[in-house]
């Protein structure tokens, strides 16, 4: 139930994605991690085991909580989680690491073509080789994956949103598909549960935007809808200030309240989703609520301070989620958590 914008990046250098088709190691790769580079350039004949290893490598090195989160789902689904994460992360990086929007759009179009080939049984990139296995086991459709790529393409041309309708439509394609894919891993395609998942995923996307208003503005992106900024009398220039006015803070307060309502509407999914997915869903929902609480604690001035969820509180969320699994499922996850805490 993660969103791409929530995924924390590791300082580890990603394998170069200057082309999504390259299959050979060139001289420029020598300064990079050779193992990662070699796998990134894996030839089309690569086997499934190598491809799945590559996806696990991406997930573990670029999402610091991946090991903990996957401990909350059955072992039989952990590779599928890694495959989905790798697809999403790679798609996002094709856009973010390009020299221009034009170049990024072209790469994403190529990537989308490979996605369609994957669903026709013609996978060649390691991520699609692994993803094909997930698709075969679960019967997932191409729509949520295609929606994700479409959202990444939109990132290249749309950096300011005029209305909430436009912003929520972006979330429909950038966040909601991930929740639908995760439910689909357990062949859960119930429309009512999907609607609950959409509420949670959109809320997670939005609360991430509201905690990162300053960062996004610096990067040239404004997710606060223009209609809301005008209604509250907040100029674009103010988003670059070191602290927010009372009008800015009231505007953010309103946005956070809308997110809380989405979380409340989606809460039932923690009880109604397939049992194997409930702990992970509960963990992400608790994390989203914690960020909302953090924004409230700083009086909604996310220009002055970025809210942070404490390590202790994160551990409490994990503990609560583990309780869904029962005592027998707690030993290995807690070992990982506390060994990480000692480092």
mmCIF file of N, CA and C in Angstrom, residues 24 38 52 57 79 101 103 115 120 123 126 132 136 158 169 185 205 209 211 216 226-227 247 265 277 296 313 341:
data_model
loop_
_atom_site.group_PDB
_atom_site.id
_atom_site.type_symbol
_atom_site.label_atom_id
_atom_site.label_comp_id
_atom_site.label_asym_id
_atom_site.label_seq_id
_atom_site.Cartn_x
_atom_site.Cartn_y
_atom_site.Cartn_z
ATOM 1 N N UNK A 24 24.637 -4.549 -22.773
ATOM 2 C CA UNK A 24 26.065 -4.758 -22.599
ATOM 3 C C UNK A 24 26.637 -3.753 -21.630
ATOM 4 N N UNK A 38 25.856 -5.029 -14.129
ATOM 5 C CA UNK A 38 25.737 -6.249 -14.925
ATOM 6 C C UNK A 38 24.293 -6.736 -14.956
ATOM 7 N N UNK A 52 14.495 -12.229 -10.530
ATOM 8 C CA UNK A 52 13.896 -12.010 -9.215
ATOM 9 C C UNK A 52 14.932 -11.475 -8.232
ATOM 10 N N UNK A 57 17.058 -6.835 -5.118
ATOM 11 C CA UNK A 57 18.159 -5.899 -4.924
ATOM 12 C C UNK A 57 17.656 -4.457 -4.974
ATOM 13 N N UNK A 79 8.261 -12.122 -2.872
ATOM 14 C CA UNK A 79 8.898 -11.870 -4.167
ATOM 15 C C UNK A 79 7.991 -11.028 -5.055
ATOM 16 N N UNK A 101 12.594 16.562 -20.012
ATOM 17 C CA UNK A 101 11.257 15.966 -20.028
ATOM 18 C C UNK A 101 11.019 15.191 -21.314
ATOM 19 N N UNK A 103 13.288 13.603 -23.141
ATOM 20 C CA UNK A 103 14.006 12.339 -23.036
ATOM 21 C C UNK A 103 13.276 11.386 -22.101
ATOM 22 N N UNK A 115 6.169 -3.099 -21.227
ATOM 23 C CA UNK A 115 5.106 -3.565 -20.340
ATOM 24 C C UNK A 115 4.060 -4.339 -21.143
ATOM 25 N N UNK A 120 2.030 -9.848 -23.122
ATOM 26 C CA UNK A 120 1.844 -10.771 -24.241
ATOM 27 C C UNK A 120 2.858 -11.918 -24.189
ATOM 28 N N UNK A 123 8.531 -10.926 -22.336
ATOM 29 C CA UNK A 123 9.393 -10.165 -21.440
ATOM 30 C C UNK A 123 10.863 -10.397 -21.738
ATOM 31 N N UNK A 126 14.907 -7.710 -17.080
ATOM 32 C CA UNK A 126 14.796 -8.532 -15.862
ATOM 33 C C UNK A 126 13.574 -8.221 -15.019
ATOM 34 N N UNK A 132 6.396 -10.926 -15.001
ATOM 35 C CA UNK A 132 5.593 -11.880 -15.768
ATOM 36 C C UNK A 132 5.206 -13.074 -14.906
ATOM 37 N N UNK A 136 1.404 -14.247 -14.088
ATOM 38 C CA UNK A 136 0.933 -15.601 -14.364
ATOM 39 C C UNK A 136 0.291 -16.233 -13.137
ATOM 40 N N UNK A 158 3.153 18.181 -16.425
ATOM 41 C CA UNK A 158 2.272 18.905 -15.501
ATOM 42 C C UNK A 158 2.971 19.081 -14.160
ATOM 43 N N UNK A 169 -7.348 13.163 -9.798
ATOM 44 C CA UNK A 169 -7.243 12.307 -10.972
ATOM 45 C C UNK A 169 -5.809 11.809 -11.137
ATOM 46 N N UNK A 185 -2.889 -9.422 -5.686
ATOM 47 C CA UNK A 185 -1.982 -10.532 -5.375
ATOM 48 C C UNK A 185 -2.727 -11.677 -4.698
ATOM 49 N N UNK A 205 -0.850 9.487 -0.685
ATOM 50 C CA UNK A 205 -0.188 10.347 -1.659
ATOM 51 C C UNK A 205 -0.297 11.813 -1.257
ATOM 52 N N UNK A 209 2.417 14.805 -0.094
ATOM 53 C CA UNK A 209 2.538 16.112 -0.747
ATOM 54 C C UNK A 209 2.525 17.237 0.286
ATOM 55 N N UNK A 211 3.338 17.267 3.432
ATOM 56 C CA UNK A 211 4.529 17.378 4.289
ATOM 57 C C UNK A 211 5.732 17.876 3.493
ATOM 58 N N UNK A 216 8.964 20.139 -2.761
ATOM 59 C CA UNK A 216 8.404 20.074 -4.113
ATOM 60 C C UNK A 216 8.498 21.423 -4.816
ATOM 61 N N UNK A 226 -4.462 25.348 -7.388
ATOM 62 C CA UNK A 226 -4.553 26.800 -7.534
ATOM 63 C C UNK A 226 -5.853 27.334 -6.960
ATOM 64 N N UNK A 227 -6.966 26.610 -7.141
ATOM 65 C CA UNK A 227 -8.250 27.086 -6.635
ATOM 66 C C UNK A 227 -8.230 27.228 -5.115
ATOM 67 N N UNK A 247 -2.745 32.243 6.703
ATOM 68 C CA UNK A 247 -3.575 31.774 5.586
ATOM 69 C C UNK A 247 -3.027 30.462 5.030
ATOM 70 N N UNK A 265 -12.515 6.799 5.911
ATOM 71 C CA UNK A 265 -13.372 6.078 4.971
ATOM 72 C C UNK A 265 -12.735 4.764 4.536
ATOM 73 N N UNK A 277 -3.049 -9.697 3.989
ATOM 74 C CA UNK A 277 -2.630 -8.336 3.660
ATOM 75 C C UNK A 277 -2.939 -7.326 4.765
ATOM 76 N N UNK A 296 0.097 18.469 12.143
ATOM 77 C CA UNK A 296 -0.698 19.229 13.109
ATOM 78 C C UNK A 296 0.172 19.717 14.267
ATOM 79 N N UNK A 313 7.865 5.639 17.553
ATOM 80 C CA UNK A 313 6.489 5.529 17.071
ATOM 81 C C UNK A 313 6.397 4.573 15.889
ATOM 82 N N UNK A 341 18.113 -0.920 14.559
ATOM 83 C CA UNK A 341 18.142 0.184 15.513
ATOM 84 C C UNK A 341 19.505 0.300 16.186
#
